[in-house]
Amino acid sequence: MTKFTLTLAAIVLAGCSSVTHISEKTAGEVRQAVSIQVDEQNPGTQFSGPHLQATTDGSDFNLYYYSLRAFEPASDAPTRYHLRVNLTYRQAWRNYEFAELNSGQSVETAPIDRNVLQCFSRSTCMLEEVLDIALTQEQILAAVQERDKLALKLRAKSGHSSTIEVPASYLLGFYAAVVNYEG
């Protein structure tokens, strides 16, 4: 493909949204893809949603992969939700350090890992940062009830910001798998 064709395809894929979901599933597909594991050492049930991919600008150079996780303790403690995000980009490290919801509410963010994926020259490399973002059941439920996406703005020490969106279909399917589990 020519560079022009690739650019045109990226623009068409991006449409009116700043986020293009490369891999998106229906709520039913997400629910069926949720893996459930009972943990004997830490009594409770762990739920892991499928890994999906999106891009913040329609290009292959600014990708992110996301998956939801939940841990339901055996006790009466509330279920804990986490969004795992892998961001890949070119150039210098961004060092993402915090996230906020569209409402401006900050959410707990923990950097997990940073990796150099591939270098094309001395100054141009594909980099990856992995983040864990803690979410409450109320934050998940609010998006589910509104049948709306969950949008987070990630901010980095470098001054970069990236918008991460989890589609409503993913949230609905994942939440249904958690609340309807009878273990």
PDB file of C-alpha atoms in Angstrom:
ATOM      1  CA  MET A   1       0.000   0.000   0.000  1.00  0.00           C
ATOM      2  CA  THR A   2       1.119   3.507  -0.662  1.00  0.00           C
ATOM      3  CA  LYS A   3       1.649   6.028   2.086  1.00  0.00           C
ATOM      4  CA  PHE A   4      -1.333   8.020   0.767  1.00  0.00           C
ATOM      5  CA  THR A   5      -3.608   4.959   0.918  1.00  0.00           C
ATOM      6  CA  LEU A   6      -2.519   4.172   4.467  1.00  0.00           C
ATOM      7  CA  THR A   7      -3.110   7.767   5.565  1.00  0.00           C
ATOM      8  CA  LEU A   8      -6.533   7.825   3.910  1.00  0.00           C
ATOM      9  CA  ALA A   9      -7.458   4.511   5.568  1.00  0.00           C
ATOM     10  CA  ALA A  10      -6.383   5.844   8.972  1.00  0.00           C
ATOM     11  CA  ILE A  11      -8.509   8.976   8.522  1.00  0.00           C
ATOM     12  CA  VAL A  12     -11.533   6.932   7.468  1.00  0.00           C
ATOM     13  CA  LEU A  13     -11.064   4.572  10.415  1.00  0.00           C
ATOM     14  CA  ALA A  14     -10.717   7.474  12.824  1.00  0.00           C
ATOM     15  CA  GLY A  15     -13.980   9.056  11.685  1.00  0.00           C
ATOM     16  CA  CYS A  16     -15.256  11.711  14.058  1.00  0.00           C
ATOM     17  CA  SER A  17     -13.747  10.075  17.117  1.00  0.00           C
ATOM     18  CA  SER A  18     -10.304  10.757  18.471  1.00  0.00           C
ATOM     19  CA  VAL A  19     -10.125   7.075  19.429  1.00  0.00           C
ATOM     20  CA  THR A  20     -10.390   4.228  16.941  1.00  0.00           C
ATOM     21  CA  HIS A  21     -11.168   0.788  18.322  1.00  0.00           C
ATOM     22  CA  ILE A  22      -9.302  -1.703  16.192  1.00  0.00           C
ATOM     23  CA  SER A  23     -10.703  -4.675  18.052  1.00  0.00           C
ATOM     24  CA  GLU A  24     -14.191  -4.274  19.472  1.00  0.00           C
ATOM     25  CA  LYS A  25     -16.621  -6.935  20.630  1.00  0.00           C
ATOM     26  CA  THR A  26     -20.299  -7.055  21.443  1.00  0.00           C
ATOM     27  CA  ALA A  27     -21.347  -7.252  25.097  1.00  0.00           C
ATOM     28  CA  GLY A  28     -22.155 -10.958  24.633  1.00  0.00           C
ATOM     29  CA  GLU A  29     -18.735 -11.683  23.106  1.00  0.00           C
ATOM     30  CA  VAL A  30     -17.000  -9.876  25.975  1.00  0.00           C
ATOM     31  CA  ARG A  31     -19.055 -11.721  28.582  1.00  0.00           C
ATOM     32  CA  GLN A  32     -18.168 -15.085  27.035  1.00  0.00           C
ATOM     33  CA  ALA A  33     -14.481 -14.129  26.806  1.00  0.00           C
ATOM     34  CA  VAL A  34     -14.154 -13.226  30.513  1.00  0.00           C
ATOM     35  CA  SER A  35     -11.955 -15.768  32.274  1.00  0.00           C
ATOM     36  CA  ILE A  36     -12.862 -16.644  35.841  1.00  0.00           C
ATOM     37  CA  GLN A  37     -10.431 -18.072  38.341  1.00  0.00           C
ATOM     38  CA  VAL A  38     -11.046 -19.011  41.964  1.00  0.00           C
ATOM     39  CA  ASP A  39      -7.976 -18.246  44.066  1.00  0.00           C
ATOM     40  CA  GLU A  40      -7.395 -20.659  46.947  1.00  0.00           C
ATOM     41  CA  GLN A  41      -4.483 -18.698  48.484  1.00  0.00           C
ATOM     42  CA  ASN A  42      -6.306 -15.361  48.496  1.00  0.00           C
ATOM     43  CA  PRO A  43      -9.941 -16.463  48.944  1.00  0.00           C
ATOM     44  CA  GLY A  44     -12.057 -14.922  46.249  1.00  0.00           C
ATOM     45  CA  THR A  45     -12.781 -14.904  42.542  1.00  0.00           C
ATOM     46  CA  GLN A  46     -10.718 -13.148  39.899  1.00  0.00           C
ATOM     47  CA  PHE A  47     -12.275 -12.018  36.584  1.00  0.00           C
ATOM     48  CA  SER A  48     -10.150 -11.061  33.566  1.00  0.00           C
ATOM     49  CA  GLY A  49     -11.685  -9.449  30.500  1.00  0.00           C
ATOM     50  CA  PRO A  50     -10.355  -9.926  26.974  1.00  0.00           C
ATOM     51  CA  HIS A  51      -7.501  -7.729  25.737  1.00  0.00           C
ATOM     52  CA  LEU A  52      -8.666  -5.261  23.114  1.00  0.00           C
ATOM     53  CA  GLN A  53      -6.778  -2.692  21.056  1.00  0.00           C
ATOM     54  CA  ALA A  54      -7.403   0.911  20.064  1.00  0.00           C
ATOM     55  CA  THR A  55      -5.443   3.880  18.758  1.00  0.00           C
ATOM     56  CA  THR A  56      -5.616   7.475  19.903  1.00  0.00           C
ATOM     57  CA  ASP A  57      -4.868   8.991  16.503  1.00  0.00           C
ATOM     58  CA  GLY A  58      -5.697   6.387  13.852  1.00  0.00           C
ATOM     59  CA  SER A  59      -2.063   5.334  13.415  1.00  0.00           C
ATOM     60  CA  ASP A  60      -0.086   2.249  14.321  1.00  0.00           C
ATOM     61  CA  PHE A  61       2.340   4.433  16.280  1.00  0.00           C
ATOM     62  CA  ASN A  62       0.030   5.391  19.164  1.00  0.00           C
ATOM     63  CA  LEU A  63      -1.721   2.193  20.194  1.00  0.00           C
ATOM     64  CA  TYR A  64      -3.108   1.078  23.476  1.00  0.00           C
ATOM     65  CA  TYR A  65      -4.341  -2.280  24.675  1.00  0.00           C
ATOM     66  CA  TYR A  66      -6.769  -2.543  27.548  1.00  0.00           C
ATOM     67  CA  SER A  67      -8.498  -5.139  29.683  1.00  0.00           C
ATOM     68  CA  LEU A  68     -10.657  -4.971  32.762  1.00  0.00           C
ATOM     69  CA  ARG A  69     -10.033  -7.106  35.816  1.00  0.00           C
ATOM     70  CA  ALA A  70     -12.063  -7.597  38.950  1.00  0.00           C
ATOM     71  CA  PHE A  71     -11.454  -9.350  42.246  1.00  0.00           C
ATOM     72  CA  GLU A  72     -14.424 -10.406  44.325  1.00  0.00           C
ATOM     73  CA  PRO A  73     -13.264 -11.368  47.829  1.00  0.00           C
ATOM     74  CA  ALA A  74     -14.863 -14.358  49.538  1.00  0.00           C
ATOM     75  CA  SER A  75     -15.757 -12.013  52.406  1.00  0.00           C
ATOM     76  CA  ASP A  76     -18.389  -9.287  52.181  1.00  0.00           C
ATOM     77  CA  ALA A  77     -15.782  -6.747  51.004  1.00  0.00           C
ATOM     78  CA  PRO A  78     -16.638  -4.857  47.802  1.00  0.00           C
ATOM     79  CA  THR A  79     -15.447  -6.075  44.420  1.00  0.00           C
ATOM     80  CA  ARG A  80     -12.279  -4.279  43.263  1.00  0.00           C
ATOM     81  CA  TYR A  81     -11.997  -3.290  39.588  1.00  0.00           C
ATOM     82  CA  HIS A  82      -8.838  -2.446  37.645  1.00  0.00           C
ATOM     83  CA  LEU A  83      -8.200  -1.341  34.101  1.00  0.00           C
ATOM     84  CA  ARG A  84      -4.863  -2.546  32.729  1.00  0.00           C
ATOM     85  CA  VAL A  85      -3.583  -0.311  29.918  1.00  0.00           C
ATOM     86  CA  ASN A  86      -0.534  -0.926  27.700  1.00  0.00           C
ATOM     87  CA  LEU A  87       0.398   2.192  25.721  1.00  0.00           C
ATOM     88  CA  THR A  88       2.829   1.995  22.800  1.00  0.00           C
ATOM     89  CA  TYR A  89       4.317   5.035  21.100  1.00  0.00           C
ATOM     90  CA  ARG A  90       7.480   6.346  19.453  1.00  0.00           C
ATOM     91  CA  GLN A  91      10.208   8.738  20.606  1.00  0.00           C
ATOM     92  CA  ALA A  92      10.977   9.577  24.255  1.00  0.00           C
ATOM     93  CA  TRP A  93       9.495   8.125  27.432  1.00  0.00           C
ATOM     94  CA  ARG A  94       6.312   9.881  28.499  1.00  0.00           C
ATOM     95  CA  ASN A  95       6.154   8.525  32.073  1.00  0.00           C
ATOM     96  CA  TYR A  96       2.406   8.430  32.612  1.00  0.00           C
ATOM     97  CA  GLU A  97       1.636   9.128  36.240  1.00  0.00           C
ATOM     98  CA  PHE A  98      -2.070   9.756  36.774  1.00  0.00           C
ATOM     99  CA  ALA A  99      -5.507   9.456  35.214  1.00  0.00           C
ATOM    100  CA  GLU A 100      -8.809  11.222  35.555  1.00  0.00           C
ATOM    101  CA  LEU A 101     -12.344  10.492  34.432  1.00  0.00           C
ATOM    102  CA  ASN A 102     -14.195  12.859  32.086  1.00  0.00           C
ATOM    103  CA  SER A 103     -15.792  14.392  35.182  1.00  0.00           C
ATOM    104  CA  GLY A 104     -12.301  15.445  36.310  1.00  0.00           C
ATOM    105  CA  GLN A 105     -12.310  12.914  39.166  1.00  0.00           C
ATOM    106  CA  SER A 106      -8.804  11.505  39.715  1.00  0.00           C
ATOM    107  CA  VAL A 107      -8.418   7.740  39.819  1.00  0.00           C
ATOM    108  CA  GLU A 108      -5.589   5.803  41.426  1.00  0.00           C
ATOM    109  CA  THR A 109      -2.950   4.991  38.821  1.00  0.00           C
ATOM    110  CA  ALA A 110       0.062   2.726  39.258  1.00  0.00           C
ATOM    111  CA  PRO A 111       2.821   2.360  36.650  1.00  0.00           C
ATOM    112  CA  ILE A 112       3.639  -1.343  36.305  1.00  0.00           C
ATOM    113  CA  ASP A 113       6.281  -1.644  33.604  1.00  0.00           C
ATOM    114  CA  ARG A 114       8.161   0.143  30.812  1.00  0.00           C
ATOM    115  CA  ASN A 115       9.683  -1.644  27.826  1.00  0.00           C
ATOM    116  CA  VAL A 116      11.591  -0.810  24.668  1.00  0.00           C
ATOM    117  CA  LEU A 117       9.792  -2.850  22.014  1.00  0.00           C
ATOM    118  CA  GLN A 118      11.872  -2.117  18.913  1.00  0.00           C
ATOM    119  CA  CYS A 119      14.344   0.503  17.735  1.00  0.00           C
ATOM    120  CA  PHE A 120      14.431   1.710  14.148  1.00  0.00           C
ATOM    121  CA  SER A 121      17.432   3.983  14.649  1.00  0.00           C
ATOM    122  CA  ARG A 122      19.457   5.404  17.548  1.00  0.00           C
ATOM    123  CA  SER A 123      16.822   8.035  18.233  1.00  0.00           C
ATOM    124  CA  THR A 124      13.576   6.306  17.192  1.00  0.00           C
ATOM    125  CA  CYS A 125      12.182   3.415  19.217  1.00  0.00           C
ATOM    126  CA  MET A 126       8.748   1.937  19.893  1.00  0.00           C
ATOM    127  CA  LEU A 127       8.161   2.198  23.635  1.00  0.00           C
ATOM    128  CA  GLU A 128       5.558   0.648  25.921  1.00  0.00           C
ATOM    129  CA  GLU A 129       4.234   1.704  29.296  1.00  0.00           C
ATOM    130  CA  VAL A 130       1.923  -0.529  31.321  1.00  0.00           C
ATOM    131  CA  LEU A 131      -0.449   1.063  33.845  1.00  0.00           C
ATOM    132  CA  ASP A 132      -2.958  -0.243  36.349  1.00  0.00           C
ATOM    133  CA  ILE A 133      -5.904   2.057  37.005  1.00  0.00           C
ATOM    134  CA  ALA A 134      -8.125   1.340  40.008  1.00  0.00           C
ATOM    135  CA  LEU A 135     -11.838   1.879  39.446  1.00  0.00           C
ATOM    136  CA  THR A 136     -14.760   1.624  41.813  1.00  0.00           C
ATOM    137  CA  GLN A 137     -17.875  -0.409  41.210  1.00  0.00           C
ATOM    138  CA  GLU A 138     -19.810   2.877  41.201  1.00  0.00           C
ATOM    139  CA  GLN A 139     -17.668   4.265  38.355  1.00  0.00           C
ATOM    140  CA  ILE A 140     -18.188   1.097  36.299  1.00  0.00           C
ATOM    141  CA  LEU A 141     -21.905   0.973  37.131  1.00  0.00           C
ATOM    142  CA  ALA A 142     -22.442   4.648  36.202  1.00  0.00           C
ATOM    143  CA  ALA A 143     -21.101   4.022  32.691  1.00  0.00           C
ATOM    144  CA  VAL A 144     -23.070   0.750  32.401  1.00  0.00           C
ATOM    145  CA  GLN A 145     -26.347   2.415  33.448  1.00  0.00           C
ATOM    146  CA  GLU A 146     -25.787   5.260  30.981  1.00  0.00           C
ATOM    147  CA  ARG A 147     -24.718   2.734  28.314  1.00  0.00           C
ATOM    148  CA  ASP A 148     -21.771   5.025  27.732  1.00  0.00           C
ATOM    149  CA  LYS A 149     -18.065   4.462  27.237  1.00  0.00           C
ATOM    150  CA  LEU A 150     -15.629   4.913  30.096  1.00  0.00           C
ATOM    151  CA  ALA A 151     -13.231   7.678  29.081  1.00  0.00           C
ATOM    152  CA  LEU A 152     -10.036   8.416  30.981  1.00  0.00           C
ATOM    153  CA  LYS A 153      -7.422  11.052  30.341  1.00  0.00           C
ATOM    154  CA  LEU A 154      -3.909   9.866  31.174  1.00  0.00           C
ATOM    155  CA  ARG A 155      -1.345  12.520  31.987  1.00  0.00           C
ATOM    156  CA  ALA A 156       2.424  12.096  31.809  1.00  0.00           C
ATOM    157  CA  LYS A 157       5.431  13.855  33.341  1.00  0.00           C
ATOM    158  CA  SER A 158       6.517  14.708  29.787  1.00  0.00           C
ATOM    159  CA  GLY A 159       3.399  16.844  29.300  1.00  0.00           C
ATOM    160  CA  HIS A 160       1.686  14.319  27.028  1.00  0.00           C
ATOM    161  CA  SER A 161      -1.903  13.320  27.620  1.00  0.00           C
ATOM    162  CA  SER A 162      -3.758  10.418  26.068  1.00  0.00           C
ATOM    163  CA  THR A 163      -7.463   9.649  26.098  1.00  0.00           C
ATOM    164  CA  ILE A 164      -8.329   6.032  26.751  1.00  0.00           C
ATOM    165  CA  GLU A 165     -11.860   4.854  25.993  1.00  0.00           C
ATOM    166  CA  VAL A 166     -13.430   1.562  27.005  1.00  0.00           C
ATOM    167  CA  PRO A 167     -16.571   1.017  24.891  1.00  0.00           C
ATOM    168  CA  ALA A 168     -19.972   0.552  26.508  1.00  0.00           C
ATOM    169  CA  SER A 169     -20.267  -2.949  24.998  1.00  0.00           C
ATOM    170  CA  TYR A 170     -17.058  -4.016  26.780  1.00  0.00           C
ATOM    171  CA  LEU A 171     -18.233  -2.571  30.106  1.00  0.00           C
ATOM    172  CA  LEU A 172     -21.677  -4.171  29.805  1.00  0.00           C
ATOM    173  CA  GLY A 173     -20.281  -7.613  28.963  1.00  0.00           C
ATOM    174  CA  PHE A 174     -17.615  -7.548  31.660  1.00  0.00           C
ATOM    175  CA  TYR A 175     -19.933  -6.261  34.381  1.00  0.00           C
ATOM    176  CA  ALA A 176     -22.577  -8.856  33.462  1.00  0.00           C
ATOM    177  CA  ALA A 177     -19.981 -11.638  33.786  1.00  0.00           C
ATOM    178  CA  VAL A 178     -19.009 -10.412  37.270  1.00  0.00           C
ATOM    179  CA  VAL A 179     -22.461  -9.782  38.754  1.00  0.00           C
ATOM    180  CA  ASN A 180     -24.074 -12.895  37.259  1.00  0.00           C
ATOM    181  CA  TYR A 181     -21.319 -15.308  38.319  1.00  0.00           C
ATOM    182  CA  GLU A 182     -22.560 -18.015  40.630  1.00  0.00           C
ATOM    183  CA  GLY A 183     -19.503 -19.726  42.019  1.00  0.00           C
TER     184      GLY A 183
END
